[in-house]
Structure formats: C-alpha cells, structure tokens
Coordinates of C-alpha atoms and ligand atoms in Angstrom, one line a residue:
M1456 CA 8.3 -2.5 8.8
I1457 CA 6.2 0.3 7.3
Y1458 CA 3.1 -0.6 9.2
N1459 CA 2.5 1.1 12.6
Q1460 CA -0.6 -0.7 13.8
I1461 CA -2.6 -3.9 13.6
L1462 CA -6.3 -3.7 12.9
V1463 CA -8.2 -6.5 14.6
R1464 CA -11.8 -7.5 13.5
F1465 CA -14.3 -9.5 15.4
G1466 CA -16.7 -10.5 12.7
D1467 CA -20.0 -8.6 12.6
L1468 CA -22.3 -11.6 12.8
T1469 CA -21.2 -12.3 16.3
L1470 CA -21.8 -8.7 17.4
K1471 CA -25.5 -8.6 16.5
G1472 CA -26.9 -10.7 19.3
K1473 CA -27.9 -9.8 22.9
N1474 CA -24.5 -11.0 23.9
Q1475 CA -22.7 -8.0 22.4
K1476 CA -21.7 -6.4 25.7
A1477 CA -20.5 -9.6 27.3
F1478 CA -18.6 -10.5 24.1
L1479 CA -16.7 -7.2 24.1
K1480 CA -16.0 -7.4 27.8
S1481 CA -14.6 -10.9 27.5
L1482 CA -12.6 -10.0 24.4
Y1483 CA -11.1 -6.8 25.9
K1484 CA -10.1 -8.7 29.0
L1485 CA -8.6 -11.5 26.9
F1486 CA -6.6 -8.9 25.0
S1487 CA -5.1 -7.3 28.0
V1488 CA -4.1 -10.7 29.5
K1489 CA -2.6 -12.0 26.2
M1490 CA -0.7 -8.8 25.3
A1491 CA 0.6 -8.2 28.8
G1492 CA 4.3 -7.5 28.9
L1493 CA 4.6 -6.3 25.3
N1494 CA 5.3 -2.7 24.5
V1495 CA 2.0 -2.2 22.6
F1496 CA -0.8 0.2 23.1
I1497 CA -4.3 -1.3 22.7
E1498 CA -7.0 1.0 21.5
Y1499 CA -10.5 -0.5 22.0
Q1500 CA -13.2 0.6 19.7
F1501 CA -16.8 -0.6 19.5
D1502 CA -16.3 -2.8 16.4
R1503 CA -12.6 -3.3 16.3
I1504 CA -9.3 -3.1 18.2
F1505 CA -6.2 -1.3 17.1
I1506 CA -2.8 -2.5 18.3
H1507 CA -0.3 0.3 18.2
L1508 CA 3.0 -1.5 17.6
N1509 CA 5.4 1.0 19.2
D1510 CA 8.5 -0.7 17.8
S1511 CA 7.6 -4.1 19.3
N1512 CA 8.6 -7.2 17.6
V1513 CA 5.7 -7.9 15.2
D1514 CA 6.2 -11.7 15.3
D1515 CA 5.8 -11.6 19.1
V1516 CA 2.5 -9.6 18.8
I1517 CA 1.2 -12.0 16.1
E1518 CA 2.0 -15.0 18.2
R1519 CA 0.0 -13.6 21.1
L1520 CA -2.8 -12.5 18.7
N1521 CA -3.1 -16.1 17.5
L1522 CA -4.0 -17.2 21.1
I1523 CA -7.1 -15.0 21.3
S1524 CA -10.4 -16.6 20.4
G1525 CA -13.2 -14.4 19.1
I1526 CA -11.1 -12.6 16.5
S1527 CA -12.1 -13.1 12.9
S1528 CA -9.2 -11.4 11.1
Y1529 CA -6.5 -8.8 11.3
S1530 CA -4.6 -6.5 9.0
F1531 CA -1.3 -4.7 9.2
V1532 CA -2.1 -1.0 8.9
L1533 CA -0.4 2.2 8.1
K1534 CA -2.2 5.0 9.8
C1535 CA -1.7 8.5 8.4
D1536 CA -3.4 11.9 8.3
N1537 CA -6.6 11.9 6.3
D1538 CA -5.9 14.7 3.9
I1539 CA -5.5 13.5 0.4
E1540 CA -1.8 14.5 0.0
S1541 CA -0.9 12.4 3.0
I1542 CA -3.0 9.5 1.8
K1543 CA -1.2 9.6 -1.6
I1544 CA 2.3 9.8 -0.2
K1545 CA 1.7 7.0 2.4
S1546 CA 0.0 4.8 -0.2
R1547 CA 2.9 5.1 -2.5
E1548 CA 5.3 4.2 0.4
L1549 CA 3.2 1.2 1.2
M1550 CA 3.0 0.0 -2.4
D1551 CA 6.7 0.5 -2.9
E1552 CA 7.2 -1.9 0.0
V1553 CA 4.8 -4.4 -1.3
A1554 CA 5.5 -4.2 -5.1
K1555 CA 9.2 -4.8 -5.4
Q1556 CA 8.5 -6.9 -8.5
K1557 CA 5.8 -6.6 -11.2
T1558 CA 2.4 -7.2 -9.8
T1559 CA -1.3 -6.3 -10.4
F1560 CA -3.2 -4.2 -7.9
K1561 CA -6.5 -2.5 -7.2
V1562 CA -7.3 0.4 -4.8
R1563 CA -10.5 0.2 -2.7
T1564 CA -11.7 3.2 -0.6
K1565 CA -14.2 3.3 2.2
R1566 CA -15.3 6.5 3.9
S1567 CA -16.8 6.1 7.3
D1568 CA -16.5 9.9 7.6
K1569 CA -19.3 10.8 5.2
N1570 CA -18.4 14.5 5.5
Y1571 CA -15.1 13.9 3.9
P1572 CA -14.9 16.3 0.9
I1573 CA -13.8 13.8 -1.7
H1574 CA -16.0 10.8 -2.7
S1575 CA -14.6 7.3 -2.3
M1576 CA -14.4 6.6 -6.1
E1577 CA -12.6 9.9 -6.5
V1578 CA -10.0 9.0 -3.8
T1579 CA -9.5 5.6 -5.5
K1580 CA -8.9 7.3 -8.8
I1581 CA -6.5 9.9 -7.4
V1582 CA -4.5 7.4 -5.4
S1583 CA -4.3 4.8 -8.2
A1584 CA -3.0 7.3 -10.7
Y1585 CA -0.4 8.6 -8.2
V1586 CA 1.0 5.2 -7.2
L1587 CA 0.9 3.9 -10.8
K1588 CA 2.9 6.9 -12.0
N1589 CA 5.5 6.4 -9.3
N1590 CA 5.9 2.6 -9.2
P1591 CA 6.7 1.0 -12.6
N1592 CA 6.1 -2.5 -11.1
L1593 CA 2.4 -1.9 -10.7
I1594 CA -0.4 -2.8 -13.2
V1595 CA -4.0 -2.1 -12.5
D1596 CA -6.3 -5.2 -12.5
V1597 CA -9.8 -4.4 -11.1
H1598 CA -11.1 -8.0 -11.5
N1599 CA -8.4 -10.3 -10.1
P1600 CA -5.5 -8.3 -8.6
N1601 CA -2.6 -9.8 -6.7
V1602 CA -2.6 -7.0 -4.2
Y1603 CA -5.3 -4.8 -2.8
L1604 CA -4.7 -1.4 -1.4
D1605 CA -7.5 -0.7 1.0
I1606 CA -8.0 2.9 2.2
E1607 CA -10.3 3.5 5.0
I1608 CA -11.1 7.1 5.8
R1609 CA -12.3 7.9 9.3
N1610 CA -12.8 11.3 10.8
D1611 CA -9.6 11.1 12.9
A1612 CA -7.2 9.5 10.3
A1613 CA -6.8 7.3 7.2
Y1614 CA -5.9 3.7 7.5
L1615 CA -4.1 1.9 4.7
F1616 CA -3.7 -1.8 4.5
N1617 CA -3.3 -4.6 2.0
T1618 CA -3.4 -7.8 4.1
H1619 CA -6.4 -9.6 5.5
I1620 CA -5.2 -12.5 7.7
K1621 CA -7.6 -15.1 9.1
A1622 CA -7.4 -15.3 12.9
M1623 CA -8.5 -18.0 15.3
G1624 CA -12.3 -17.2 15.0
G1625 CA -14.9 -18.4 17.4
Y1626 CA -15.9 -16.6 20.6
P1627 CA -13.8 -15.2 23.5
V1628 CA -12.9 -18.1 25.8
G1629 CA -15.0 -18.1 28.9
I1630 CA -18.1 -16.4 27.5
A1631 CA -19.9 -19.7 27.1
G1632 CA -19.2 -20.9 30.7
K1633 CA -17.1 -23.8 31.8
G1634 CA -16.7 -27.4 30.7
M1635 CA -14.7 -30.4 32.0
L1636 CA -12.3 -31.8 29.4
M1637 CA -11.5 -35.5 29.7
L1638 CA -7.8 -35.2 28.9
S1639 CA -5.8 -38.3 28.1
G1640 CA -2.2 -38.2 26.8
G1641 CA -3.3 -38.9 23.2
I1642 CA -3.7 -36.8 20.2
D1643 CA -7.4 -36.2 20.2
S1644 CA -8.4 -34.8 23.6
P1645 CA -6.0 -31.8 23.6
V1646 CA -7.4 -30.8 20.2
A1647 CA -11.0 -31.3 21.5
G1648 CA -10.0 -28.9 24.4
Y1649 CA -8.6 -26.3 22.0
L1650 CA -11.8 -26.4 19.9
A1651 CA -14.0 -26.1 23.0
M1652 CA -12.0 -23.0 24.1
K1653 CA -12.2 -21.6 20.6
Q1654 CA -15.9 -21.9 20.9
G1655 CA -15.9 -19.8 24.1
I1656 CA -15.8 -22.6 26.7
E1657 CA -13.4 -22.2 29.5
I1658 CA -12.0 -25.6 30.4
E1659 CA -10.9 -27.6 33.5
C1660 CA -9.3 -30.9 32.8
I1661 CA -9.8 -34.3 34.3
H1662 CA -7.3 -37.1 33.9
F1663 CA -7.6 -40.6 35.1
E1664 CA -4.2 -41.8 36.2
S1665 CA -3.3 -45.3 37.3
T1666 CA 0.2 -44.8 38.7
P1667 CA 2.2 -46.7 39.7
L1668 CA 0.5 -49.2 37.4
T1669 CA 1.2 -46.7 34.6
S1670 CA 4.3 -44.6 34.6
I1671 CA 4.5 -41.2 36.3
E1672 CA 5.8 -39.9 32.9
S1673 CA 2.3 -40.5 31.5
A1674 CA 0.9 -38.1 34.1
Q1675 CA 3.7 -35.6 33.4
K1676 CA 2.8 -35.7 29.7
V1677 CA -0.7 -34.6 30.6
I1678 CA 0.6 -31.8 32.7
D1679 CA 2.8 -30.7 29.7
L1680 CA -0.3 -30.8 27.5
V1681 CA -2.3 -28.7 29.9
K1682 CA 0.6 -26.1 29.8
K1683 CA 0.1 -25.9 26.0
L1684 CA -3.6 -25.5 26.3
A1685 CA -3.2 -22.9 29.1
K1686 CA -1.8 -20.4 26.5
Y1687 CA -5.4 -20.1 25.2
A1688 CA -7.1 -19.9 28.6
P1689 CA -8.6 -16.7 30.0
N1690 CA -5.8 -16.2 32.6
N1691 CA -3.2 -18.4 31.0
K1692 CA -4.0 -21.1 33.6
I1693 CA -6.1 -24.3 33.7
N1694 CA -7.1 -26.5 36.6
L1695 CA -6.2 -30.1 36.3
H1696 CA -7.9 -32.8 38.3
L1697 CA -5.9 -36.0 38.6
V1698 CA -8.1 -38.9 39.5
P1699 CA -6.4 -41.8 41.3
F1700 CA -7.9 -44.5 39.1
K1701 CA -5.7 -47.5 40.0
E1702 CA -8.0 -49.2 42.5
L1703 CA -11.0 -48.9 40.3
H1704 CA -9.0 -50.0 37.3
M1705 CA -7.7 -53.1 39.1
A1706 CA -11.3 -53.9 40.3
L1707 CA -12.4 -53.8 36.7
I1708 CA -9.6 -56.0 35.5
D1709 CA -10.3 -58.5 38.2
N1710 CA -14.1 -58.6 37.9
V1711 CA -15.3 -57.7 34.4
P1712 CA -15.1 -60.0 31.4
E1713 CA -12.3 -58.8 29.2
S1714 CA -14.5 -57.8 26.2
Y1715 CA -16.5 -55.4 28.4
N1716 CA -13.5 -54.0 30.3
I1717 CA -13.1 -50.8 28.3
T1718 CA -16.9 -50.3 28.1
I1719 CA -17.2 -50.4 31.9
M1720 CA -14.0 -48.5 32.5
R1721 CA -15.4 -45.7 30.3
R1722 CA -18.7 -45.8 32.1
M1723 CA -16.8 -45.3 35.4
M1724 CA -14.9 -42.4 33.8
Y1725 CA -18.2 -40.7 32.8
R1726 CA -19.6 -41.2 36.3
I1727 CA -16.6 -39.6 37.9
A1728 CA -16.3 -36.9 35.3
T1729 CA -20.0 -36.0 35.9
K1730 CA -19.6 -35.7 39.6
L1731 CA -16.5 -33.6 39.3
A1732 CA -18.0 -31.4 36.6
I1733 CA -21.0 -30.6 38.9
K1734 CA -18.6 -30.0 41.8
K1735 CA -16.6 -27.5 39.8
N1736 CA -19.5 -25.7 38.2
C1737 CA -18.8 -27.1 34.7
L1738 CA -21.9 -27.2 32.5
C1739 CA -20.7 -30.0 30.2
I1740 CA -18.1 -32.7 29.7
I1741 CA -15.9 -32.5 26.7
N1742 CA -13.9 -35.4 25.2
G1743 CA -11.9 -36.4 22.2
E1744 CA -14.1 -39.2 20.9
S1745 CA -14.5 -39.5 17.2
V1746 CA -17.2 -41.8 15.7
G1747 CA -15.8 -45.2 14.7
Q1748 CA -12.2 -44.5 15.7
V1749 CA -11.9 -47.5 18.1
A1750 CA -14.3 -50.1 19.6
S1751 CA -15.4 -47.8 22.4
Q1752 CA -16.3 -45.1 19.9
T1753 CA -18.8 -47.0 17.8
L1754 CA -22.3 -45.5 18.1
G1755 CA -23.4 -48.7 19.9
S1756 CA -20.6 -48.3 22.4
M1757 CA -21.2 -44.6 22.9
N1758 CA -24.8 -45.3 23.8
T1759 CA -23.9 -47.9 26.4
I1760 CA -21.2 -45.7 27.8
N1761 CA -23.2 -42.5 27.7
S1762 CA -26.2 -44.0 29.4
V1763 CA -24.6 -43.6 32.9
T1764 CA -25.0 -39.8 32.8
N1765 CA -27.5 -37.3 31.5
Y1766 CA -24.9 -34.5 31.6
P1767 CA -24.2 -32.9 28.2
I1768 CA -21.2 -34.5 26.6
L1769 CA -19.6 -32.5 23.9
R1770 CA -17.4 -34.3 21.3
P1771 CA -15.9 -31.6 19.1
L1772 CA -14.1 -34.2 17.0
C1773 CA -16.9 -36.6 16.5
T1774 CA -16.9 -36.2 12.7
Y1775 CA -13.3 -35.3 12.2
D1776 CA -10.8 -37.3 10.1
K1777 CA -7.7 -38.3 12.0
L1778 CA -5.5 -36.4 9.6
D1779 CA -7.4 -33.2 10.3
I1780 CA -7.1 -33.8 14.0
I1781 CA -3.3 -34.3 13.6
S1782 CA -2.9 -31.1 11.7
L1783 CA -4.7 -29.2 14.4
S1784 CA -2.6 -31.0 17.0
K1785 CA 0.5 -29.7 15.2
K1786 CA -0.9 -26.2 15.0
I1787 CA -1.4 -26.0 18.7
D1788 CA 2.0 -27.5 19.3
C1789 CA 0.7 -30.6 21.1
Y1790 CA 1.6 -33.3 18.6
D1791 CA 5.2 -34.0 19.6
L1792 CA 4.1 -34.4 23.2
S1793 CA 1.0 -36.5 22.3
I1794 CA 3.0 -39.1 20.4
K1795 CA 5.4 -39.7 23.2
P1796 CA 5.0 -43.4 23.9
F1797 CA 3.8 -43.5 27.6
E1798 CA 1.0 -45.9 28.5
D1799 CA -2.0 -44.5 30.3
C1800 CA -4.9 -46.4 31.8
C1801 CA -6.6 -47.0 28.4
T1802 CA -3.5 -48.5 27.0
V1803 CA -2.5 -51.0 29.7
Y1804 CA -4.3 -54.3 29.6
I1805 CA -6.0 -53.7 26.2
P1806 CA -8.5 -56.5 25.7
K1807 CA -7.8 -58.6 22.6
A1808 CA -11.4 -58.4 21.4
P1809 CA -13.3 -55.5 22.9
A1810 CA -17.0 -55.5 22.4
T1811 CA -17.9 -53.1 19.5
S1812 CA -21.6 -53.2 20.3
P1813 CA -21.8 -53.6 24.1
K1814 CA -25.3 -53.9 25.6
I1815 CA -26.5 -51.8 28.5
N1816 CA -28.1 -54.7 30.3
L1817 CA -24.9 -56.7 30.2
A1818 CA -22.8 -53.7 31.3
L1819 CA -25.2 -53.3 34.3
K1820 CA -24.9 -57.0 35.1
Y1821 CA -21.1 -57.0 35.1
E1822 CA -21.1 -53.9 37.2
E1823 CA -23.1 -55.8 39.9
G1824 CA -19.9 -57.7 40.8
I1825 CA -18.1 -54.5 41.8
N1826 CA -18.8 -52.1 44.7
F1827 CA -18.4 -49.3 42.2
D1828 CA -20.5 -46.6 43.9
E1829 CA -18.0 -46.6 46.7
L1830 CA -15.0 -46.7 44.4
V1831 CA -16.4 -43.9 42.3
D1832 CA -17.0 -41.7 45.4
W1833 CA -13.5 -42.6 46.7
C1834 CA -12.0 -41.4 43.4
V1835 CA -13.9 -38.1 43.5
L1836 CA -12.9 -37.5 47.1
N1837 CA -9.2 -38.3 46.5
T1838 CA -8.8 -36.4 43.3
N1839 CA -5.7 -34.2 43.3
S1840 CA -6.4 -30.7 41.9
I1841 CA -3.6 -28.5 40.7
T1842 CA -3.5 -25.3 38.7
I1843 CA -1.1 -25.4 35.7
S1844 CA 0.0 -22.1 34.1
K1845 CA 1.4 -21.7 30.6
D1846 CA 4.9 -21.3 32.1
S1847 CA 4.6 -24.0 34.8
D1848 CA 7.8 -25.8 35.6
L1849 CA 6.1 -28.6 37.5
D1850 CA 7.9 -31.9 37.0
L1851 CA 6.6 -34.9 38.8
T1852 CA 9.0 -37.4 37.2
M1853 CA 11.9 -36.7 39.6
E1854 CA 9.7 -36.9 42.7
G1855 CA 8.4 -40.5 42.9
L1856 CA 6.3 -43.1 41.2
E1857 CA 2.7 -42.5 42.3
V1858 CA 1.0 -39.2 41.5
R1859 CA -1.1 -39.1 44.7
E1860 CA 2.0 -39.3 46.9
V1861 CA 4.0 -36.9 44.8
I1862 CA 1.3 -34.2 44.7
K1863 CA 0.8 -34.6 48.5
D1864 CA 4.5 -34.0 49.1
L1865 CA 4.7 -31.1 46.7
K1866 CA 1.6 -29.5 48.2
E1867 CA 3.1 -29.9 51.7
Q1868 CA 6.3 -28.2 50.5
G1869 CA 4.2 -25.4 48.8
R1870 CA 5.6 -26.4 45.4
C1871 CA 2.3 -26.9 43.7
Ligands
ATP2829 P1 -5.8 -41.1 20.6 O1 -5.3 -40.0 20.0 O2 -4.9 -42.2 20.9 O3 -7.2 -41.6 20.1 P2 -7.4 -40.4 22.8 O4 -7.0 -39.4 23.8 O5 -8.4 -39.9 21.9 O6 -6.1 -40.6 22.1 P3 -9.1 -42.7 23.2 O7 -8.8 -44.0 23.8 O8 -9.5 -42.6 21.8 O9 -7.8 -41.8 23.4 O10 -10.1 -42.0 24.3 C1 -11.2 -41.3 23.9 C2 -11.4 -40.1 24.8 O11 -11.6 -40.5 26.1 C3 -10.2 -39.2 24.8 O12 -10.1 -38.4 23.8 C4 -10.4 -38.5 26.2 O13 -11.2 -37.5 26.0 C5 -11.0 -39.6 27.0 N1 -10.0 -40.4 27.8 C6 -9.4 -41.5 27.5 N2 -8.5 -41.9 28.4 C7 -8.5 -40.9 29.4 C8 -7.8 -40.7 30.6 N3 -6.9 -41.5 31.1 N4 -8.1 -39.6 31.3 C9 -9.0 -38.7 30.9 N5 -9.7 -38.9 29.7 C10 -9.5 -39.9 29.0
MG2830 MG1 -9.1 -41.1 20.2

C-alpha cells in the first residue's frame, strides 16, 4: 500500500458552535479507545486527525474507524516533503498505483501555507504535466474525471490523496448525554440504539424479560445484541438492565381484556423505563417504534401509551421503512441475531385483535383492576443490572431457566 496515513475529517459545520471544545475532547477520547491495541500513531490537529499507519493492517484500522461517531469522512494519504520535486515524484507513484488501466483524472491543489513559493494553479499544472508524461493510462478531464489527485500543501509537508470515503457521521457518542434504550430482541430497537449513539447519545439498555415464561435464550439474544452495540459505546461497554417482568406480565394477562393487553403492557414498560431512566441519570428514553408498524404503534396507540410519562421519548426510526431498518441492522451486524426465533414478552400471548385506537380512559379503567404501582416498583427494585463489554463471553443459557436466579448466582460467583 502506497499510502502512509489516513486523514480524518470531522465536518466543519459541527465545529462552529460553542460545543467545539467538548466535541474535540470527546472525539479524541473516542479515538484513543477505539484505536487501542493497534500499532498506529494518532496525530490530533485542530480540524482533523491523522492516523499514521506504521505498517498496521489497513482493514483493521478502517474497521475501528467505522465505529467512531462524529467523523464525516476520511482519505488515504501519501505524505511527502513539500518541495515541488518530491510532490511530482510521489504524485506519479500514487497515480501509477491508481491508474493501471486507462482512466481520466484531474489534479486539485490547495495551499494552506500561503508563503509557499508556487501558486496552487501552477502546482496543478506542473504535476499534471509530469504525471501525464509518465503514465500513458491517464487522460485529463477537468469536468467529470474518474479520479482526482488532491494535493494539499501545508508548511510541514504535502499530502496527496485521491479517495474521499464517507464515515459514520453524527457526533461523538456521549457528548449529548445519556439515554435509556428499550431493547427487545427484534430488528428495530438495536438499530434505534445505533442511531442514538451516532447522534452523540450514550446508551444504557433496559430489557423486559419474562423468564421462565419466555426462554432464557431470548434474554441471551439481548445480551448478544448489546455486545454488538457496545462496539460503538464510549468505553466499549454498555449497562444492561434486565427487568423481571413475569409477575406484571401475568397480572396483565389475568386482568386486562385481551384487546388492551399490549397497550397496557406497554404503558407499564414506559412507567418502569421512566423510573429507571431517572435513577440512572438518563435524559430520555429511546425505542424502536415506527409509525404504523403494528397495532401498538399507530398514532392513537402511541398517544395512549405515551400518556403515562412526560419523559422525552426518542423514536429514531419513527419514519423509517422496514427495508431501510433491515439494511442498517445488517450494517451493524445485528440482523442475524435479531431474526433468531426466540419469543420475548411481546410475542407470547399475542392478542388476536389488539386495539389499534385504544382510549386513555379505558386503559385507566382496566388498570384499576391491578395493583400496578406496587408491581412497577417491585420491577424497578428487582431489576438486574449488568455491564456488557464488546468482548463479553457471558452465556446465561447453560446456567438455568430464570434470568433473575441465574444473574444472582453468577454475581455471587463473581462471574458477572
Ligand atoms: P420488530 O423488529 O419485531 O418490530 P421490535 O423490537 O421493534 O422488533 P416491537 O414489538 O415493534 O418490537 O416493539 C416496539 C419497541 O418497544 C421496540 O423497538 C423496543 O424499543 C420496545 N420493546 C418491545 N419489547 C421490549 C422488551 N421486551 N424489552 C424492552 N423493550 C421492548
Ligand atoms: Mg418494531
């Protein structure tokens, strides 16, 4: 590989606000965490970062780079001395590498060193003429070239590059504060979590588990999904709160008319999630709801469900098409896990005809039959919190049938 560095850009728009300092601090920290263990040297500058590759495996570096939110794009760069002879020779070497077959190209020069003795246009002319003469595959096309050769002259060196690759975008994760992600084992909620992190929100996850009514594999699936999301987290770890939901779940099944079962179950989830979010200093709740997807996600349902809390609820996917959600799910490597067919509390006892336009007054009336305040508080109090790192090998499935028991044992043994 002819390139010796990667030039990383943050996007200038983001850098103009008051948050500039905090943005850079978070980004630098994220960089050092994500690049840890690789043989690279990271050079932090005010408006960009250079990764010196030092013979590291480029694919490994790129894989890590793609986990960092707040980066707008990157380029592979050949750094050389900034005298015109070096620029000519290195430009030719680079174009020889890129143009092994006939192709069109254009040179663009930028001087941030305004004292440089040759003007940008002149550098462009000299270098174009030189590489053209030496590489018969090249044809100049200034309007619509296949390849650009960008030359950036700074006072310490010249930087040559011809790629401009889109990165994750967004803001460094953590800069926006913390949110509580309602994580089911489905396709949507991990994607919602990823998008929230991309927007700068550090996440904790809450999962309502009804073991042994549901299988322990369904809780394991959630742990495995958290592992995937932890790759993007500030310290490669995410806290997961497993709410023992079975009792409340059974109380709903026994006491609530079938058509309002899901509505009231989700009202309970929102109540518990709000209490836990406050307890864990999360400033919002995030979930994977998408308007119209199922009965509980019509606008009418959302109103009735949402009315139990005044906490901000972010729904990053609310307007997304399922196909777009699936392609993001594949991109973050969650899809194969998400489609594993384990039931969770939303998929056992699915009512035949759930209300698509449930009324708040009816929901309140049906809730009168359950002592739900106590059950909600019990759920919050008995929630099992564990920290999952990206490399976690936690496996609940061999340990028992009920999450609460299993976690208690594992904690006693110091295994989680
Ligand atoms: P799917 O891809 O099947 O739609 P989903 O996770 O979106 O999966 P829904 O029934 O559509 O499942 O639930 C809507 C949202 O409610 C989820 O995205 C998730 O944020 C939250 N949710 C549902 N079930 C649970 C659960 N057991 N624990 C935590 N959050 C849940
Ligand atoms: Mg869904």
